Coordinates of C-alpha atoms in Angstrom, one line a residue:
X1 CA 149.3 90.1 1.8
X2 CA 149.8 93.0 4.3
X3 CA 148.0 95.3 1.9
X4 CA 145.1 92.9 1.7
X5 CA 144.9 92.7 5.5
X6 CA 145.0 96.5 5.8
X7 CA 142.3 96.8 3.3
X8 CA 140.1 94.2 5.1
X9 CA 140.6 96.0 8.5
X10 CA 139.8 99.3 6.9
X11 CA 136.6 97.9 5.4
X12 CA 135.5 96.4 8.7
X13 CA 136.1 99.7 10.5
X14 CA 134.1 101.5 7.9
X15 CA 131.3 99.0 8.0
X16 CA 131.2 99.0 11.8
X17 CA 131.1 102.8 11.8
X18 CA 128.3 102.8 9.3
X19 CA 126.4 100.2 11.4
X20 CA 126.9 102.2 14.6
X21 CA 125.8 105.3 12.9
X22 CA 122.6 103.7 11.6
X23 CA 121.8 102.2 15.0
X24 CA 121.9 105.6 16.7
X25 CA 119.8 107.2 14.0
X26 CA 116.6 107.3 16.1
X27 CA 114.1 110.2 16.5
X28 CA 114.7 110.0 20.3
X29 CA 116.6 107.9 22.9
X30 CA 117.8 104.5 22.0
X31 CA 114.7 102.2 22.0
X32 CA 116.6 99.7 24.2
X33 CA 116.8 102.4 27.0
X34 CA 113.1 103.0 27.2
X35 CA 111.7 99.5 26.5
X36 CA 110.7 98.2 29.9
X37 CA 108.1 97.4 32.5
X38 CA 107.2 100.6 34.5
X39 CA 105.7 100.2 37.9
X40 CA 104.6 102.2 40.9
X41 CA 103.8 99.2 43.0
X42 CA 106.9 99.7 45.2
X43 CA 107.3 103.3 46.0
X44 CA 110.9 103.0 47.0
X45 CA 111.9 102.2 43.4
X46 CA 109.0 103.5 41.4
X47 CA 109.6 104.4 37.8
X48 CA 106.0 105.2 36.8
X49 CA 103.8 108.2 37.3
X50 CA 100.2 107.2 36.5
X51 CA 97.4 109.7 36.6
X52 CA 93.7 108.6 36.4
X53 CA 91.4 111.6 35.7
X54 CA 94.0 113.9 37.2
X55 CA 94.6 111.9 40.4
X56 CA 97.7 109.8 40.9
X57 CA 96.9 106.0 40.9
X58 CA 99.4 103.7 42.7
X59 CA 100.0 100.0 42.7
X60 CA 99.9 99.6 38.9
X61 CA 102.3 98.7 36.1
X62 CA 102.6 99.4 32.3
X63 CA 104.7 97.7 29.6
X64 CA 106.3 100.1 27.0
X65 CA 108.2 98.8 24.0
X66 CA 109.5 100.4 20.8
X67 CA 111.8 99.0 18.1
X68 CA 112.8 102.0 16.0
X69 CA 111.4 104.9 18.1
X70 CA 108.7 105.6 15.5
X71 CA 105.8 103.7 17.2
X72 CA 105.3 101.9 20.4
X73 CA 103.2 99.1 22.0
X74 CA 101.8 99.9 25.4
X75 CA 100.1 97.4 27.7
X76 CA 98.1 98.5 30.8
X77 CA 97.6 96.0 33.6
X78 CA 94.4 96.2 35.7
X79 CA 94.2 100.0 35.5
X80 CA 90.8 100.6 33.8
X81 CA 87.7 99.2 35.6
X82 CA 86.9 95.8 34.2
X83 CA 89.9 95.7 31.9
X84 CA 92.5 93.2 33.2
X85 CA 94.7 94.0 30.2
X86 CA 94.5 96.8 27.6
X87 CA 96.9 96.6 24.7
X88 CA 97.6 99.7 22.7
X89 CA 99.4 98.9 19.5
X90 CA 101.4 101.0 16.9
X91 CA 101.2 104.2 18.9
X92 CA 102.9 107.1 17.1
X93 CA 105.9 108.5 18.9
X94 CA 107.4 112.0 18.7
X95 CA 111.0 112.1 19.8
X96 CA 113.5 114.5 21.2
X97 CA 117.0 113.9 22.3
X98 CA 115.9 112.7 25.8
X99 CA 112.3 111.4 25.5
X100 CA 109.4 110.2 23.4
X101 CA 105.9 111.7 23.7
X102 CA 102.6 110.1 22.6
X103 CA 98.9 110.5 22.8
X104 CA 95.7 109.0 21.4
X105 CA 92.2 107.7 22.1
X106 CA 91.2 104.1 22.7
X107 CA 88.4 101.7 23.8
X108 CA 88.7 98.8 26.2
X109 CA 87.9 95.4 24.6
X110 CA 86.1 93.9 27.6
X111 CA 83.7 96.7 28.8
X112 CA 84.0 99.2 25.9
X113 CA 85.3 101.9 28.3
X114 CA 86.5 104.9 26.2
X115 CA 89.5 107.0 27.2
X116 CA 92.2 109.5 26.1
X117 CA 95.8 108.8 26.9
X118 CA 99.0 110.8 26.7
X119 CA 102.4 110.8 28.2
X120 CA 106.1 110.7 27.8
X121 CA 108.9 108.2 28.4
X122 CA 112.6 108.6 29.0
X123 CA 115.3 106.2 30.2
X124 CA 114.1 104.8 33.5
X125 CA 110.9 106.8 33.8
X126 CA 107.3 106.8 32.3
X127 CA 104.5 109.3 32.8
X128 CA 101.1 108.1 31.7
X129 CA 97.9 110.1 31.9
X130 CA 94.4 108.8 31.4
X131 CA 91.6 111.5 30.9
X132 CA 88.2 111.8 29.4
X133 CA 87.3 108.3 30.7
X134 CA 83.8 107.2 29.9
X135 CA 82.4 103.8 31.1
X136 CA 80.0 102.2 28.7
X137 CA 77.1 102.7 31.2
X138 CA 77.9 106.3 32.2
X139 CA 75.2 108.1 30.1
X140 CA 72.6 106.0 31.9
X141 CA 73.9 105.6 35.4
X142 CA 76.5 108.3 36.1
X143 CA 75.1 110.6 38.7
X144 CA 75.2 111.9 42.3
X145 CA 72.6 110.1 44.3
X146 CA 70.9 110.6 47.7
X147 CA 68.9 108.1 49.7
X148 CA 65.2 107.9 49.1
X149 CA 63.0 109.2 51.9
X150 CA 60.6 107.0 53.8
X151 CA 57.2 106.7 52.2
X152 CA 54.4 104.6 53.7
X153 CA 51.2 102.9 52.6
X154 CA 48.5 101.1 54.5
X155 CA 49.4 97.5 55.3
X156 CA 46.3 95.5 56.0
X157 CA 48.2 92.5 57.4
X158 CA 49.9 94.7 60.0
X159 CA 47.0 97.1 60.6
X160 CA 49.2 100.1 60.1
X161 CA 51.1 102.2 57.6
X162 CA 54.5 100.7 56.8
X163 CA 57.4 101.7 54.6
X164 CA 57.5 101.0 50.8
X165 CA 60.5 103.2 50.2
X166 CA 63.5 104.3 52.2
X167 CA 67.3 104.3 52.1
X168 CA 67.3 100.5 51.4
X169 CA 65.8 98.7 48.4
X170 CA 64.1 95.5 49.6
X171 CA 62.2 92.9 47.5
X172 CA 62.0 89.5 49.2
X173 CA 59.8 86.5 49.1
X174 CA 60.1 83.6 51.4
X175 CA 59.8 79.9 50.4
X176 CA 56.5 78.5 49.6
X177 CA 54.4 77.7 52.7
X178 CA 56.1 80.3 54.8
X179 CA 53.9 83.1 56.2
X180 CA 57.0 85.3 57.1
X181 CA 57.4 88.7 55.4
X182 CA 60.6 90.5 56.0
X183 CA 60.1 93.4 53.6
X184 CA 58.9 95.8 56.3
X185 CA 61.5 94.9 58.8
X186 CA 64.4 95.1 56.3
X187 CA 63.2 98.4 54.8
X188 CA 62.8 99.9 58.2
X189 CA 66.2 98.7 59.4
X190 CA 68.0 100.0 56.3
X191 CA 66.1 103.3 56.3
X192 CA 67.2 104.0 59.9
X193 CA 70.8 102.8 59.8
X194 CA 72.1 103.4 56.3
X195 CA 71.9 107.2 56.5
X196 CA 74.0 107.1 59.7
X197 CA 76.8 105.7 57.5
X198 CA 76.3 107.4 54.2
X199 CA 74.8 110.6 52.9
X200 CA 75.3 110.3 49.2
X201 CA 76.8 108.0 46.5
X202 CA 78.3 109.2 43.2
X203 CA 78.8 106.9 40.2
X204 CA 81.3 108.9 38.2
X205 CA 81.6 108.6 34.4
X206 CA 85.2 107.5 34.7
X207 CA 84.2 104.5 36.8
X208 CA 85.0 105.9 40.2
X209 CA 82.6 105.6 43.1
X210 CA 82.7 108.3 45.7
X211 CA 80.6 108.5 48.8
X212 CA 79.9 111.0 51.6
X213 CA 80.4 108.9 54.7
X214 CA 80.3 109.3 58.5
X215 CA 82.5 107.7 61.1
X216 CA 80.3 108.8 64.0
X217 CA 78.8 106.3 66.5
X218 CA 75.7 104.4 65.7
X219 CA 72.6 105.8 67.4
X220 CA 69.5 103.7 68.4
X221 CA 66.3 105.4 69.4
X222 CA 67.8 108.8 69.0
X223 CA 70.9 108.3 71.2
X224 CA 74.2 106.4 71.4
X225 CA 73.5 103.3 73.6
X226 CA 75.6 102.7 76.7
X227 CA 76.0 98.9 76.3
X228 CA 77.3 98.5 79.8
X229 CA 74.3 100.2 81.4
X230 CA 71.7 98.0 83.0
X231 CA 68.8 97.4 80.7
X232 CA 70.6 98.7 77.6
X233 CA 70.0 95.5 75.6
X234 CA 66.3 95.4 76.6
X235 CA 65.9 98.9 75.2
X236 CA 67.4 97.8 71.9
X237 CA 65.1 94.8 71.7
X238 CA 62.1 97.0 72.4
X239 CA 63.3 99.4 69.6
X240 CA 63.6 96.4 67.2
X241 CA 60.1 95.3 67.9
X242 CA 58.4 98.7 67.9
X243 CA 60.2 100.6 65.2
X244 CA 61.8 97.9 62.9
X245 CA 59.6 94.8 62.9
X246 CA 56.5 97.0 63.2
X247 CA 57.6 99.4 60.5
X248 CA 57.2 102.4 62.8
X249 CA 60.4 104.3 61.7
X250 CA 59.7 107.7 60.3
X251 CA 61.7 110.4 58.5
X252 CA 61.7 112.4 61.7
X253 CA 63.4 109.4 63.4
X254 CA 66.1 109.4 60.8
X255 CA 66.6 113.2 61.0
X256 CA 67.3 113.0 64.7
X257 CA 70.2 110.5 64.2
X258 CA 71.8 112.3 61.3
X259 CA 71.3 116.0 61.9
X260 CA 74.5 116.5 63.9
X261 CA 76.7 114.0 62.0
X262 CA 79.7 115.0 60.0
X263 CA 80.2 113.5 56.6
X264 CA 83.4 113.2 54.7
X265 CA 84.0 112.7 51.0
X266 CA 85.9 109.5 50.2
X267 CA 89.1 109.8 48.0
X268 CA 89.0 108.7 44.4
X269 CA 90.5 105.5 43.1
X270 CA 89.3 103.4 46.0
X271 CA 86.2 101.8 44.5
X272 CA 85.2 101.5 40.9
X273 CA 82.1 100.4 38.9
X274 CA 81.7 99.0 35.4
X275 CA 78.9 97.4 33.4
X276 CA 79.1 93.6 32.8
X277 CA 76.5 91.1 31.5
X278 CA 73.6 93.4 32.2
X279 CA 74.7 94.2 35.7
X280 CA 77.4 96.4 37.1
X281 CA 80.4 95.2 39.0
X282 CA 81.8 97.0 42.1
X283 CA 85.6 96.6 42.2
X284 CA 87.6 97.4 45.3
X285 CA 91.1 98.7 45.2
X286 CA 92.1 96.9 48.4
X287 CA 95.7 98.2 48.9
X288 CA 94.4 101.8 48.6
X289 CA 91.5 101.2 50.9
X290 CA 93.7 99.5 53.6
X291 CA 96.2 102.3 53.3
X292 CA 93.6 105.1 53.7
X293 CA 92.0 103.2 56.6
X294 CA 95.2 102.8 58.5
X295 CA 96.3 106.3 57.9
X296 CA 92.9 107.5 59.2
X297 CA 93.7 105.7 62.5
X298 CA 97.1 107.4 62.7
X299 CA 98.9 104.1 62.0
X300 CA 102.0 103.8 59.8
X301 CA 101.8 101.1 57.1
X302 CA 104.6 99.8 54.8
X303 CA 102.9 100.5 51.5
X304 CA 105.6 98.6 49.6
X305 CA 105.0 95.5 51.6
X306 CA 101.2 95.9 51.3
X307 CA 101.4 96.2 47.5
X308 CA 103.7 93.2 47.3
X309 CA 101.5 91.0 49.5
X310 CA 98.3 92.0 47.7
X311 CA 99.8 91.4 44.3
X312 CA 100.9 87.9 45.3
X313 CA 97.6 87.0 47.0
X314 CA 95.4 88.2 44.1
X315 CA 97.4 86.1 41.6
X316 CA 97.1 82.9 43.7
X317 CA 94.7 80.0 43.2
X318 CA 91.9 80.6 45.8
X319 CA 92.0 77.1 47.2
X320 CA 95.8 77.2 47.5
X321 CA 95.4 80.5 49.4
X322 CA 92.8 78.9 51.7
X323 CA 95.3 76.1 52.5
X324 CA 98.0 78.6 53.4
X325 CA 95.5 80.5 55.7
X326 CA 94.7 77.2 57.5
X327 CA 98.3 76.5 58.1
X328 CA 99.0 80.0 59.3
X329 CA 96.0 79.9 61.7
X330 CA 97.3 76.7 63.2
X331 CA 99.8 79.0 64.9
X332 CA 97.7 82.2 65.3
X333 CA 94.4 80.6 66.4
X334 CA 92.6 83.7 65.1
X335 CA 88.7 83.4 65.2
X336 CA 88.2 85.6 62.1
X337 CA 90.7 83.6 60.0
X338 CA 89.1 80.4 61.4
X339 CA 85.7 81.6 60.2
X340 CA 87.1 82.4 56.8
X341 CA 88.8 79.0 56.3
X342 CA 85.8 77.1 57.5
X343 CA 83.9 78.4 54.5
X344 CA 83.3 75.7 51.9
X345 CA 85.4 75.9 48.7
X346 CA 82.6 77.2 46.5
X347 CA 81.9 80.1 48.9
X348 CA 85.5 80.9 49.4
X349 CA 86.1 81.0 45.6
X350 CA 83.0 83.2 45.2
X351 CA 84.3 85.8 47.7
X352 CA 87.8 85.6 46.1
X353 CA 86.2 86.4 42.7
X354 CA 84.4 89.4 44.2
X355 CA 87.8 90.8 45.3
X356 CA 89.6 90.1 42.0
X357 CA 86.8 90.8 39.5
X358 CA 84.2 92.7 41.4
X359 CA 80.9 92.2 43.2
X360 CA 78.0 91.7 40.7
X361 CA 75.1 94.0 41.4
X362 CA 71.8 94.7 39.6
X363 CA 70.8 98.3 38.7
X364 CA 67.5 99.5 37.5
X365 CA 65.3 102.6 37.3
X366 CA 61.7 102.7 38.6
X367 CA 59.4 105.7 39.3
X368 CA 62.3 108.2 39.5
X369 CA 64.3 105.9 41.8
X370 CA 67.5 104.0 41.0
X371 CA 67.8 100.6 42.7
X372 CA 71.3 99.2 43.2
X373 CA 71.1 95.8 44.8
X374 CA 72.3 92.2 45.3
X375 CA 70.0 89.4 44.2
X376 CA 69.4 86.0 45.7
X377 CA 72.1 84.3 43.5
X378 CA 74.8 86.7 44.7
X379 CA 73.5 86.8 48.3
X380 CA 73.3 83.0 48.7
X381 CA 76.9 82.6 50.0
X382 CA 76.2 85.3 52.6
X383 CA 72.8 83.9 53.6
X384 CA 74.4 80.4 54.0
X385 CA 76.8 81.9 56.5
X386 CA 74.2 83.3 58.8
X387 CA 73.6 80.1 60.9
X388 CA 77.3 79.9 61.8
X389 CA 77.3 83.7 62.6
X390 CA 74.5 83.5 65.2
X391 CA 76.6 82.0 68.1
X392 CA 79.4 84.4 67.3
X393 CA 77.1 87.4 67.5
X394 CA 75.5 86.2 70.7
X395 CA 78.9 85.6 72.3
X396 CA 79.9 89.2 71.4
X397 CA 77.0 90.7 73.4
X398 CA 78.1 92.7 76.5
X399 CA 78.2 90.8 79.8
X400 CA 75.4 93.2 81.1
X401 CA 72.9 91.7 78.6
X402 CA 70.0 90.1 80.4
X403 CA 69.0 86.6 79.6
X404 CA 65.6 87.5 78.2
X405 CA 67.1 90.0 75.7
X406 CA 69.8 87.4 74.7
X407 CA 67.1 84.8 74.2
X408 CA 65.0 87.1 72.0
X409 CA 67.9 88.1 69.8
X410 CA 69.0 84.5 69.4
X411 CA 65.5 83.5 68.5
X412 CA 65.2 86.3 65.9
X413 CA 68.6 85.5 64.4
X414 CA 67.9 81.8 64.1
X415 CA 64.6 82.6 62.4
X416 CA 66.3 84.9 59.9
X417 CA 68.9 82.2 59.2
X418 CA 66.3 79.6 58.4
X419 CA 64.0 81.8 56.4
X420 CA 66.4 83.9 54.4
X421 CA 68.6 81.1 53.3
X422 CA 65.6 79.2 51.8
X423 CA 63.9 82.2 50.3
X424 CA 62.6 82.3 46.8
X425 CA 63.7 85.9 46.2
X426 CA 66.1 88.1 48.2
X427 CA 66.9 91.4 46.6
X428 CA 68.5 93.9 48.9
X429 CA 70.5 97.1 48.3
X430 CA 70.2 100.9 48.0
X431 CA 67.2 102.9 47.0
X432 CA 68.6 106.1 45.4
X433 CA 67.3 109.3 43.9
X434 CA 69.3 111.7 41.8
X435 CA 70.5 114.8 43.7
X436 CA 68.9 117.5 41.6

């Protein structure tokens, strides 16, 4: 009996040894040690380095799993524009004693974005690189663009030459029976003010949008207005009637207000574009935008807290989020939050979708110009908000504003609110030309 027991124990030891030996016979680290979710959403305990076209991209996560160390499944979460989830399956691995490396090419299932990937994983750490990224629309739309200059034609109704092109693309038609025409006013307004904010816009092939922007003060009639000075608002009203409503803005007027401005190039990975259903979507990387804006003002921000809050908010049901904001504002009594929570549910859900999925915009080419614009369907929630914005705007005017100017502005804004919301067509956006 003792001999039998000894024989059984010896056999078990042998079998256990063989099993252990087989389980450690991998081409690299034990798969259990590298199979995990890797994230750089919380910088204090980040285990992911993610590079997008050579620039580090934060606030993201990737699943990596392997069973035998020969191949892996990798899942990318909201990393490529328009691709909420990208699943890479059966990726070949090359192992060493400490790590696995991998590389390959793939295509997104939602937008057909093409990309090359490579990287390496070791226990507790993943490096993932995305390069050679090409959105499906990049051959047609990827370019560096400048604003169109102002060109004018004779306008019989106004008895003068008025703009037909400028920095802003405008194509509107008011409701049947209305004799109002806002094309001249809107083209003139955008032609004068847009170049004070932006110099160029680049739609990059990898889905990034970069802009040359200015943070300088807004100028009106060639100078920065002193809003506390007597008659300041009257001068602005006169400018609106003579230059904007009358279509009198010229290229020389624009040159005066931009010639001494300083423009900066925006960082990458803040705003993206991707084609969807015959349009393009503009997707904002909110945590990154907020972080850059705060740092630009010299303020310290807890990036871990911001990433956590954004992640939670964007995964919420929009109506539940609205309810939470209402409760919070019961204590804060903040006018901006009150304005947001007073939006009807449909409008609130629309804005929430713009944040999570992207803003739908039309894009087209015509006579050497590229028009990137919002149409009436997309604009409707904004147009419906104008009546409630009018009293807010009037109340924000400086105390020095004279009664006549206040009355004129209020009349104009109320007219806009009535006409624009009921318009048949309201296409408005950017009028761009390639920077050759």
